[in-house]
């Protein structure tokens, strides 16, 4: 009998081998980011929060010098947002903003589960001017809570869930799965539910029909760039792309919108004040010429007021104006229909309208 020839072992195709290698490299990179951060977080938990805040500020100062490009980006955004500020103040706020970012990420986020609990939260957080918002959050009816990258957006939802206002927060998943699962655990420690943005569109209608009121209270971080397909509304005197989903959700389910923030009251201490900045409902947008535009412009206007109260607590390296309207990219003037919508906003003034018009002119455009 003839011996059967052994089949040669299957070899991985060059493409499959390349994909596998890339996955391994990415996983190792993610671990290289995750392990030191977890070790640093564990070490910082052994030290008093006030000392950690000073350490985080020092790290932020060093980063501000070494990461000159990001510091310059923050300063550029500040000049666009508040052109009346002297250059020395622009420089101070930009650098303090970066230090503040490190305080929030390295200290506050890690300390929250330990310091914010049903027995001790009053030692670190006060709730001010939140009566109207509390009524909506205590109601069985659905509501939307909106905040931005100002103050401590993580602490806002975390504390409200701790004191009896559980809700569902929409959050963008982190690229690093190890960091994402870690941060997700921190967010959920006191009952805050987290819904990944990528699957939110299909899940929110089901949440609105849920018997659990916590499912019908939806929280958004609403000052993110929404890309070219977003709705362009004013943000510090220049049009910025904003997600339509918040306004569409509020209109579909007749939900009031609450704009809130958690503002640090002492730069060197873990102390915050939760404030209600604005609250409006269907009775205020139903008669507007363009209800979706009104809703989106209004919560952006309210978030802008939050930033103005404490500009050093805003994430100025965030590229809020990255996407531009098609008419602006094409070098055309602002459409008359958009100008009418802007002029119809009750809070619009001549100075802001002039800035909006000038920022869209070819000679005035800035990155």
CSV table of C-alpha atoms in Angstrom, one decimal:
chain,number,residue,atom,x,y,z
A,1,UNK,CA,0.0,0.0,0.0
A,2,UNK,CA,1.1,3.5,-0.8
A,3,UNK,CA,1.8,5.6,2.1
A,4,UNK,CA,-0.4,8.7,2.3
A,5,UNK,CA,1.4,11.9,2.0
A,6,UNK,CA,1.1,14.1,5.1
A,7,UNK,CA,-0.5,17.4,4.4
A,8,UNK,CA,1.7,20.3,5.2
A,9,UNK,CA,0.6,22.3,8.2
A,10,UNK,CA,-1.8,25.2,7.4
A,11,UNK,CA,0.1,28.4,7.4
A,12,UNK,CA,-1.4,31.7,8.4
A,13,UNK,CA,-1.9,34.0,5.5
A,14,UNK,CA,0.3,37.2,5.5
A,15,UNK,CA,-2.8,39.3,6.1
A,16,UNK,CA,-4.1,37.2,9.0
A,17,UNK,CA,-0.6,37.1,10.5
A,18,UNK,CA,-0.4,40.9,10.2
A,19,UNK,CA,-3.8,41.4,11.8
A,20,UNK,CA,-3.0,39.0,14.7
A,21,UNK,CA,0.3,40.9,15.3
A,22,UNK,CA,-1.4,44.2,15.3
A,23,UNK,CA,-4.0,43.0,17.8
A,24,UNK,CA,-1.2,41.7,20.1
A,25,UNK,CA,0.7,44.9,19.8
A,26,UNK,CA,-2.4,47.0,20.6
A,27,UNK,CA,-3.3,44.8,23.6
A,28,UNK,CA,0.3,45.2,24.9
A,29,UNK,CA,0.0,49.0,24.5
A,30,UNK,CA,-3.3,49.0,26.3
A,31,UNK,CA,-1.8,47.0,29.2
A,32,UNK,CA,1.2,49.4,29.2
A,33,UNK,CA,-1.2,52.3,29.7
A,34,UNK,CA,-3.4,50.5,32.2
A,35,UNK,CA,-1.0,48.9,34.6
A,36,UNK,CA,1.0,52.1,35.6
A,37,UNK,CA,-2.3,54.0,36.0
A,38,UNK,CA,-3.8,51.3,38.3
A,39,UNK,CA,-0.5,51.3,40.3
A,40,UNK,CA,-0.5,55.1,40.6
A,41,UNK,CA,-4.2,55.1,41.6
A,42,UNK,CA,-3.5,52.4,44.3
A,43,UNK,CA,-0.6,54.4,45.6
A,44,UNK,CA,-2.6,57.7,45.7
A,45,UNK,CA,-5.4,56.0,47.7
A,46,UNK,CA,-2.9,55.7,50.6
A,47,UNK,CA,-2.3,59.4,50.7
A,48,UNK,CA,-4.6,62.3,51.9
A,49,UNK,CA,-6.7,63.7,48.9
A,50,UNK,CA,-5.4,67.2,49.5
A,51,UNK,CA,-1.8,66.1,49.1
A,52,UNK,CA,-2.8,64.1,46.0
A,53,UNK,CA,-4.4,67.2,44.6
A,54,UNK,CA,-1.1,69.1,45.0
A,55,UNK,CA,0.8,66.3,43.4
A,56,UNK,CA,-1.6,66.2,40.5
A,57,UNK,CA,-1.3,69.9,40.0
A,58,UNK,CA,2.5,69.5,39.8
A,59,UNK,CA,2.2,66.8,37.2
A,60,UNK,CA,-0.2,69.0,35.3
A,61,UNK,CA,2.3,71.9,35.4
A,62,UNK,CA,5.0,69.6,34.0
A,63,UNK,CA,2.7,68.4,31.3
A,64,UNK,CA,1.7,71.9,30.4
A,65,UNK,CA,5.4,72.7,29.8
A,66,UNK,CA,6.3,69.5,27.9
A,67,UNK,CA,3.0,69.3,26.0
A,68,UNK,CA,3.4,72.8,24.6
A,69,UNK,CA,1.2,72.0,21.6
A,70,UNK,CA,-1.8,71.2,23.8
A,71,UNK,CA,-1.2,74.3,26.0
A,72,UNK,CA,-1.1,76.4,22.8
A,73,UNK,CA,-4.4,74.8,21.6
A,74,UNK,CA,-6.0,75.6,24.9
A,75,UNK,CA,-4.8,79.2,24.7
A,76,UNK,CA,-6.0,79.5,21.1
A,77,UNK,CA,-9.5,78.3,22.1
A,78,UNK,CA,-9.6,80.7,24.9
A,79,UNK,CA,-8.7,83.6,22.6
A,80,UNK,CA,-11.6,82.6,20.3
A,81,UNK,CA,-14.0,82.2,23.2
A,82,UNK,CA,-13.2,85.3,25.2
A,83,UNK,CA,-11.3,87.7,23.0
A,84,UNK,CA,-11.6,90.4,25.7
A,85,UNK,CA,-9.2,88.6,28.0
A,86,UNK,CA,-5.6,90.0,28.3
A,87,UNK,CA,-2.9,87.6,27.1
A,88,UNK,CA,-1.6,87.1,30.7
A,89,UNK,CA,-5.1,85.9,31.8
A,90,UNK,CA,-5.4,83.6,28.7
A,91,UNK,CA,-2.0,82.0,29.7
A,92,UNK,CA,-3.1,81.6,33.3
A,93,UNK,CA,-6.4,80.0,32.6
A,94,UNK,CA,-5.0,77.6,30.0
A,95,UNK,CA,-2.3,76.3,32.3
A,96,UNK,CA,-4.7,76.1,35.3
A,97,UNK,CA,-7.2,74.2,33.1
A,98,UNK,CA,-4.5,71.6,32.4
A,99,UNK,CA,-3.6,71.3,36.1
A,100,UNK,CA,-7.3,71.0,36.9
A,101,UNK,CA,-7.7,68.2,34.3
A,102,UNK,CA,-5.0,66.2,36.1
A,103,UNK,CA,-6.7,66.8,39.5
A,104,UNK,CA,-10.0,65.5,38.2
A,105,UNK,CA,-8.6,62.4,36.4
A,106,UNK,CA,-5.8,61.4,38.8
A,107,UNK,CA,-7.5,62.2,42.1
A,108,UNK,CA,-11.2,63.0,42.1
A,109,UNK,CA,-12.3,60.1,39.9
A,110,UNK,CA,-10.3,57.6,42.0
A,111,UNK,CA,-11.4,59.1,45.3
A,112,UNK,CA,-15.2,59.3,44.5
A,113,UNK,CA,-16.2,55.8,45.5
A,114,UNK,CA,-14.4,56.2,48.9
A,115,UNK,CA,-15.5,59.8,49.7
A,116,UNK,CA,-19.0,60.0,48.1
A,117,UNK,CA,-21.3,57.6,49.9
A,118,UNK,CA,-24.7,57.8,51.6
A,119,UNK,CA,-23.1,58.7,54.9
A,120,UNK,CA,-20.4,61.2,54.1
A,121,UNK,CA,-21.2,62.9,50.8
A,122,UNK,CA,-22.3,66.1,52.7
A,123,UNK,CA,-18.7,66.5,53.8
A,124,UNK,CA,-17.6,67.0,50.2
A,125,UNK,CA,-20.6,68.2,48.2
A,126,UNK,CA,-23.3,70.7,48.6
A,127,UNK,CA,-26.4,70.9,46.5
A,128,UNK,CA,-27.4,74.5,45.7
A,129,UNK,CA,-30.3,75.9,43.7
A,130,UNK,CA,-31.4,72.4,42.6
A,131,UNK,CA,-35.0,72.4,43.8
A,132,UNK,CA,-36.7,72.5,40.4
A,133,UNK,CA,-34.3,69.9,39.0
A,134,UNK,CA,-34.9,67.7,42.0
A,135,UNK,CA,-38.7,67.7,41.3
A,136,UNK,CA,-38.1,66.4,37.8
A,137,UNK,CA,-35.6,63.8,39.0
A,138,UNK,CA,-38.0,62.6,41.7
A,139,UNK,CA,-40.9,62.5,39.3
A,140,UNK,CA,-42.0,59.3,37.6
A,141,UNK,CA,-41.9,61.1,34.3
A,142,UNK,CA,-38.8,61.0,32.0
A,143,UNK,CA,-36.2,63.8,32.1
A,144,UNK,CA,-32.9,64.7,30.5
A,145,UNK,CA,-29.9,65.9,32.5
A,146,UNK,CA,-27.3,67.8,30.5
A,147,UNK,CA,-23.8,68.8,31.6
A,148,UNK,CA,-20.4,69.5,29.9
A,149,UNK,CA,-16.7,69.1,30.4
A,150,UNK,CA,-16.6,71.8,33.1
A,151,UNK,CA,-16.2,71.2,36.8
A,152,UNK,CA,-16.5,67.5,37.5
A,153,UNK,CA,-18.9,65.8,35.1
A,154,UNK,CA,-18.2,62.4,36.6
A,155,UNK,CA,-19.0,63.5,40.1
A,156,UNK,CA,-22.3,65.1,39.1
A,157,UNK,CA,-24.0,61.9,38.1
A,158,UNK,CA,-22.2,59.8,40.7
A,159,UNK,CA,-23.4,62.1,43.6
A,160,UNK,CA,-26.9,62.4,42.3
A,161,UNK,CA,-27.1,58.6,42.1
A,162,UNK,CA,-25.7,58.3,45.6
A,163,UNK,CA,-28.3,60.7,47.2
A,164,UNK,CA,-31.3,59.0,45.6
A,165,UNK,CA,-31.5,60.2,41.9
A,166,UNK,CA,-30.3,57.1,40.0
A,167,UNK,CA,-30.1,57.6,36.3
A,168,UNK,CA,-28.7,56.3,33.0
A,169,UNK,CA,-25.7,58.1,31.6
A,170,UNK,CA,-24.6,58.0,28.0
A,171,UNK,CA,-20.8,57.7,27.7
A,172,UNK,CA,-18.4,57.1,24.9
A,173,UNK,CA,-16.4,53.9,25.5
A,174,UNK,CA,-12.7,54.3,25.9
A,175,UNK,CA,-10.4,52.9,23.3
A,176,UNK,CA,-8.5,51.0,25.9
A,177,UNK,CA,-10.7,48.1,27.1
A,178,UNK,CA,-8.8,47.7,30.4
A,179,UNK,CA,-9.2,51.4,31.3
A,180,UNK,CA,-12.8,51.3,30.1
A,181,UNK,CA,-13.8,48.4,32.4
A,182,UNK,CA,-12.0,50.0,35.3
A,183,UNK,CA,-13.7,53.4,34.8
A,184,UNK,CA,-17.0,51.7,34.2
A,185,UNK,CA,-16.8,50.0,37.6
A,186,UNK,CA,-16.0,53.4,39.3
A,187,UNK,CA,-19.0,55.0,37.6
A,188,UNK,CA,-21.4,52.2,38.6
A,189,UNK,CA,-20.2,52.0,42.3
A,190,UNK,CA,-23.2,54.0,43.6
A,191,UNK,CA,-25.9,52.9,41.2
A,192,UNK,CA,-25.2,55.1,38.1
A,193,UNK,CA,-26.1,53.2,35.0
A,194,UNK,CA,-24.0,53.6,31.9
A,195,UNK,CA,-25.1,53.2,28.3
A,196,UNK,CA,-22.5,53.1,25.6
A,197,UNK,CA,-23.1,55.7,23.0
A,198,UNK,CA,-22.6,53.4,20.0
A,199,UNK,CA,-25.8,51.4,20.9
A,200,UNK,CA,-27.8,54.2,22.6
A,201,UNK,CA,-30.0,55.1,19.6
A,202,UNK,CA,-31.7,51.7,19.6
A,203,UNK,CA,-31.9,51.3,23.4
A,204,UNK,CA,-33.3,54.7,24.5
A,205,UNK,CA,-36.9,54.1,23.2
A,206,UNK,CA,-37.0,50.9,25.2
A,207,UNK,CA,-35.7,52.7,28.3
A,208,UNK,CA,-38.5,55.3,28.0
A,209,UNK,CA,-41.0,52.4,28.3
A,210,UNK,CA,-39.3,50.9,31.3
A,211,UNK,CA,-41.2,50.7,34.6
A,212,UNK,CA,-38.0,51.8,36.4
A,213,UNK,CA,-37.8,55.6,36.7
A,214,UNK,CA,-33.9,55.4,36.7
A,215,UNK,CA,-34.1,54.2,33.1
A,216,UNK,CA,-36.1,57.2,32.1
A,217,UNK,CA,-33.7,59.7,33.5
A,218,UNK,CA,-31.0,60.1,30.8
A,219,UNK,CA,-27.8,62.1,31.4
A,220,UNK,CA,-25.6,63.5,28.5
A,221,UNK,CA,-22.2,65.2,28.3
A,222,UNK,CA,-23.4,67.6,25.7
A,223,UNK,CA,-20.5,69.8,24.7
A,224,UNK,CA,-18.8,67.4,22.4
A,225,UNK,CA,-18.1,68.0,18.7
A,226,UNK,CA,-20.8,66.1,16.7
A,227,UNK,CA,-19.1,66.1,13.4
A,228,UNK,CA,-20.2,67.6,10.1
A,229,UNK,CA,-23.7,66.0,10.5
A,230,UNK,CA,-24.4,67.7,13.7
A,231,UNK,CA,-26.6,70.8,14.3
A,232,UNK,CA,-24.5,74.0,14.3
A,233,UNK,CA,-25.4,76.4,17.1
A,234,UNK,CA,-23.6,79.2,18.9
A,235,UNK,CA,-20.8,78.4,21.3
A,236,UNK,CA,-18.8,81.4,22.6
A,237,UNK,CA,-19.6,83.5,19.5
A,238,UNK,CA,-18.8,80.8,16.9
A,239,UNK,CA,-21.0,78.0,15.5
A,240,UNK,CA,-20.2,74.6,16.9
A,241,UNK,CA,-21.5,71.2,15.9
A,242,UNK,CA,-23.9,69.7,18.5
A,243,UNK,CA,-25.7,66.4,18.7
A,244,UNK,CA,-29.3,66.4,17.6
A,245,UNK,CA,-30.2,63.4,19.7
A,246,UNK,CA,-30.8,65.3,22.9
A,247,UNK,CA,-33.4,67.7,21.3
A,248,UNK,CA,-35.0,64.9,19.3
A,249,UNK,CA,-35.3,62.7,22.4
A,250,UNK,CA,-36.8,65.6,24.4
A,251,UNK,CA,-39.3,66.4,21.7
A,252,UNK,CA,-40.3,62.8,21.1
A,253,UNK,CA,-41.1,62.0,24.8
A,254,UNK,CA,-41.9,65.6,26.0
A,255,UNK,CA,-39.0,65.5,28.5
A,256,UNK,CA,-37.8,68.5,30.4
A,257,UNK,CA,-34.1,69.4,30.1
A,258,UNK,CA,-32.1,70.1,33.2
A,259,UNK,CA,-28.7,71.7,32.8
A,260,UNK,CA,-26.5,71.1,35.8
A,261,UNK,CA,-22.9,71.2,36.9
A,262,UNK,CA,-20.6,70.2,39.8
A,263,UNK,CA,-18.2,73.1,40.3
A,264,UNK,CA,-15.2,72.8,42.6
A,265,UNK,CA,-15.3,75.4,45.3
A,266,UNK,CA,-11.8,75.0,46.6
A,267,UNK,CA,-8.9,74.4,44.2
A,268,UNK,CA,-6.9,72.5,46.8
A,269,UNK,CA,-9.6,70.5,48.4
A,270,UNK,CA,-12.2,67.8,47.4
A,271,UNK,CA,-15.2,70.1,47.7
A,272,UNK,CA,-17.9,70.7,45.1
A,273,UNK,CA,-21.2,72.5,44.7
A,274,UNK,CA,-23.9,70.9,42.5
A,275,UNK,CA,-25.9,73.7,40.8
A,276,UNK,CA,-28.9,73.8,38.5
A,277,UNK,CA,-28.1,76.3,35.7
A,278,UNK,CA,-31.2,76.0,33.6
A,279,UNK,CA,-34.4,74.0,33.3
A,280,UNK,CA,-36.9,74.2,30.4
A,281,UNK,CA,-39.6,72.0,29.0
A,282,UNK,CA,-42.0,71.5,26.0
A,283,UNK,CA,-44.0,74.6,26.9
A,284,UNK,CA,-41.0,76.7,26.1
A,285,UNK,CA,-40.0,75.2,22.7
A,286,UNK,CA,-43.4,74.1,21.2
A,287,UNK,CA,-44.1,77.6,19.8
A,288,UNK,CA,-40.6,78.2,18.5
A,289,UNK,CA,-40.0,78.5,14.7
A,290,UNK,CA,-37.6,75.6,14.9
A,291,UNK,CA,-38.0,73.7,18.2
A,292,UNK,CA,-34.9,71.4,17.6
A,293,UNK,CA,-32.7,74.4,16.9
A,294,UNK,CA,-34.0,76.2,20.0
A,295,UNK,CA,-33.5,73.3,22.3
A,296,UNK,CA,-29.9,72.6,21.1
A,297,UNK,CA,-29.0,76.3,21.1
A,298,UNK,CA,-30.4,76.8,24.6
A,299,UNK,CA,-28.6,74.0,26.4
A,300,UNK,CA,-25.4,75.1,24.7
A,301,UNK,CA,-26.0,78.6,25.8
A,302,UNK,CA,-26.6,77.4,29.4
A,303,UNK,CA,-23.4,75.3,29.3
A,304,UNK,CA,-21.5,78.4,28.1
A,305,UNK,CA,-22.7,80.3,31.2
A,306,UNK,CA,-21.3,77.4,33.3
A,307,UNK,CA,-17.9,77.8,31.7
A,308,UNK,CA,-17.8,81.5,32.2
A,309,UNK,CA,-18.4,81.1,35.9
A,310,UNK,CA,-15.2,79.1,36.3
A,311,UNK,CA,-13.2,79.1,33.0
A,312,UNK,CA,-10.2,77.5,34.6
A,313,UNK,CA,-12.4,74.4,35.3
A,314,UNK,CA,-13.1,73.8,31.6
A,315,UNK,CA,-11.3,71.3,29.3
A,316,UNK,CA,-10.0,74.0,26.9
A,317,UNK,CA,-7.9,71.5,25.0
A,318,UNK,CA,-11.2,69.9,23.8
A,319,UNK,CA,-11.7,70.7,20.1
A,320,UNK,CA,-15.2,72.0,20.3
A,321,UNK,CA,-15.1,73.9,16.9
A,322,UNK,CA,-13.3,71.2,14.9
A,323,UNK,CA,-16.2,70.5,12.5
A,324,UNK,CA,-17.4,73.4,10.3
A,325,UNK,CA,-20.7,74.0,8.4
A,326,UNK,CA,-20.7,73.1,4.7
A,327,UNK,CA,-21.4,76.6,3.7
A,328,UNK,CA,-18.4,77.9,5.6
A,329,UNK,CA,-16.1,75.3,4.2
A,330,UNK,CA,-17.3,76.3,0.7
A,331,UNK,CA,-16.4,79.9,1.3
A,332,UNK,CA,-20.1,81.0,1.2
A,333,UNK,CA,-21.9,83.5,3.5
A,334,UNK,CA,-24.2,82.3,6.2
A,335,UNK,CA,-27.5,81.2,4.8
A,336,UNK,CA,-30.4,83.6,5.4
A,337,UNK,CA,-32.5,80.8,7.0
A,338,UNK,CA,-29.8,80.2,9.6
A,339,UNK,CA,-29.4,83.9,10.3
A,340,UNK,CA,-33.2,84.1,10.9
A,341,UNK,CA,-33.0,81.2,13.3
A,342,UNK,CA,-30.1,82.7,15.2
A,343,UNK,CA,-31.8,86.1,15.4
A,344,UNK,CA,-35.0,84.5,16.8
A,345,UNK,CA,-33.2,83.1,19.9
A,346,UNK,CA,-34.5,85.2,22.9
A,347,UNK,CA,-31.0,85.7,24.4
A,348,UNK,CA,-29.3,86.7,21.1
A,349,UNK,CA,-27.6,90.1,21.2
A,350,UNK,CA,-26.1,92.3,18.5
A,351,UNK,CA,-22.5,91.7,19.7
A,352,UNK,CA,-22.8,87.9,19.6
A,353,UNK,CA,-24.6,88.0,16.2
A,354,UNK,CA,-21.8,90.1,14.8
A,355,UNK,CA,-19.2,87.6,16.0
A,356,UNK,CA,-21.1,84.7,14.5
A,357,UNK,CA,-21.3,86.4,11.2
A,358,UNK,CA,-17.6,87.5,11.2
A,359,UNK,CA,-16.4,84.1,12.3
A,360,UNK,CA,-17.9,82.6,9.1
A,361,UNK,CA,-16.3,85.0,6.7
A,362,UNK,CA,-13.2,83.6,4.8
A,363,UNK,CA,-10.8,86.2,6.2
A,364,UNK,CA,-11.9,85.5,9.8
A,365,UNK,CA,-11.9,81.7,9.9
A,366,UNK,CA,-9.8,80.1,12.6
A,367,UNK,CA,-9.0,76.4,13.3
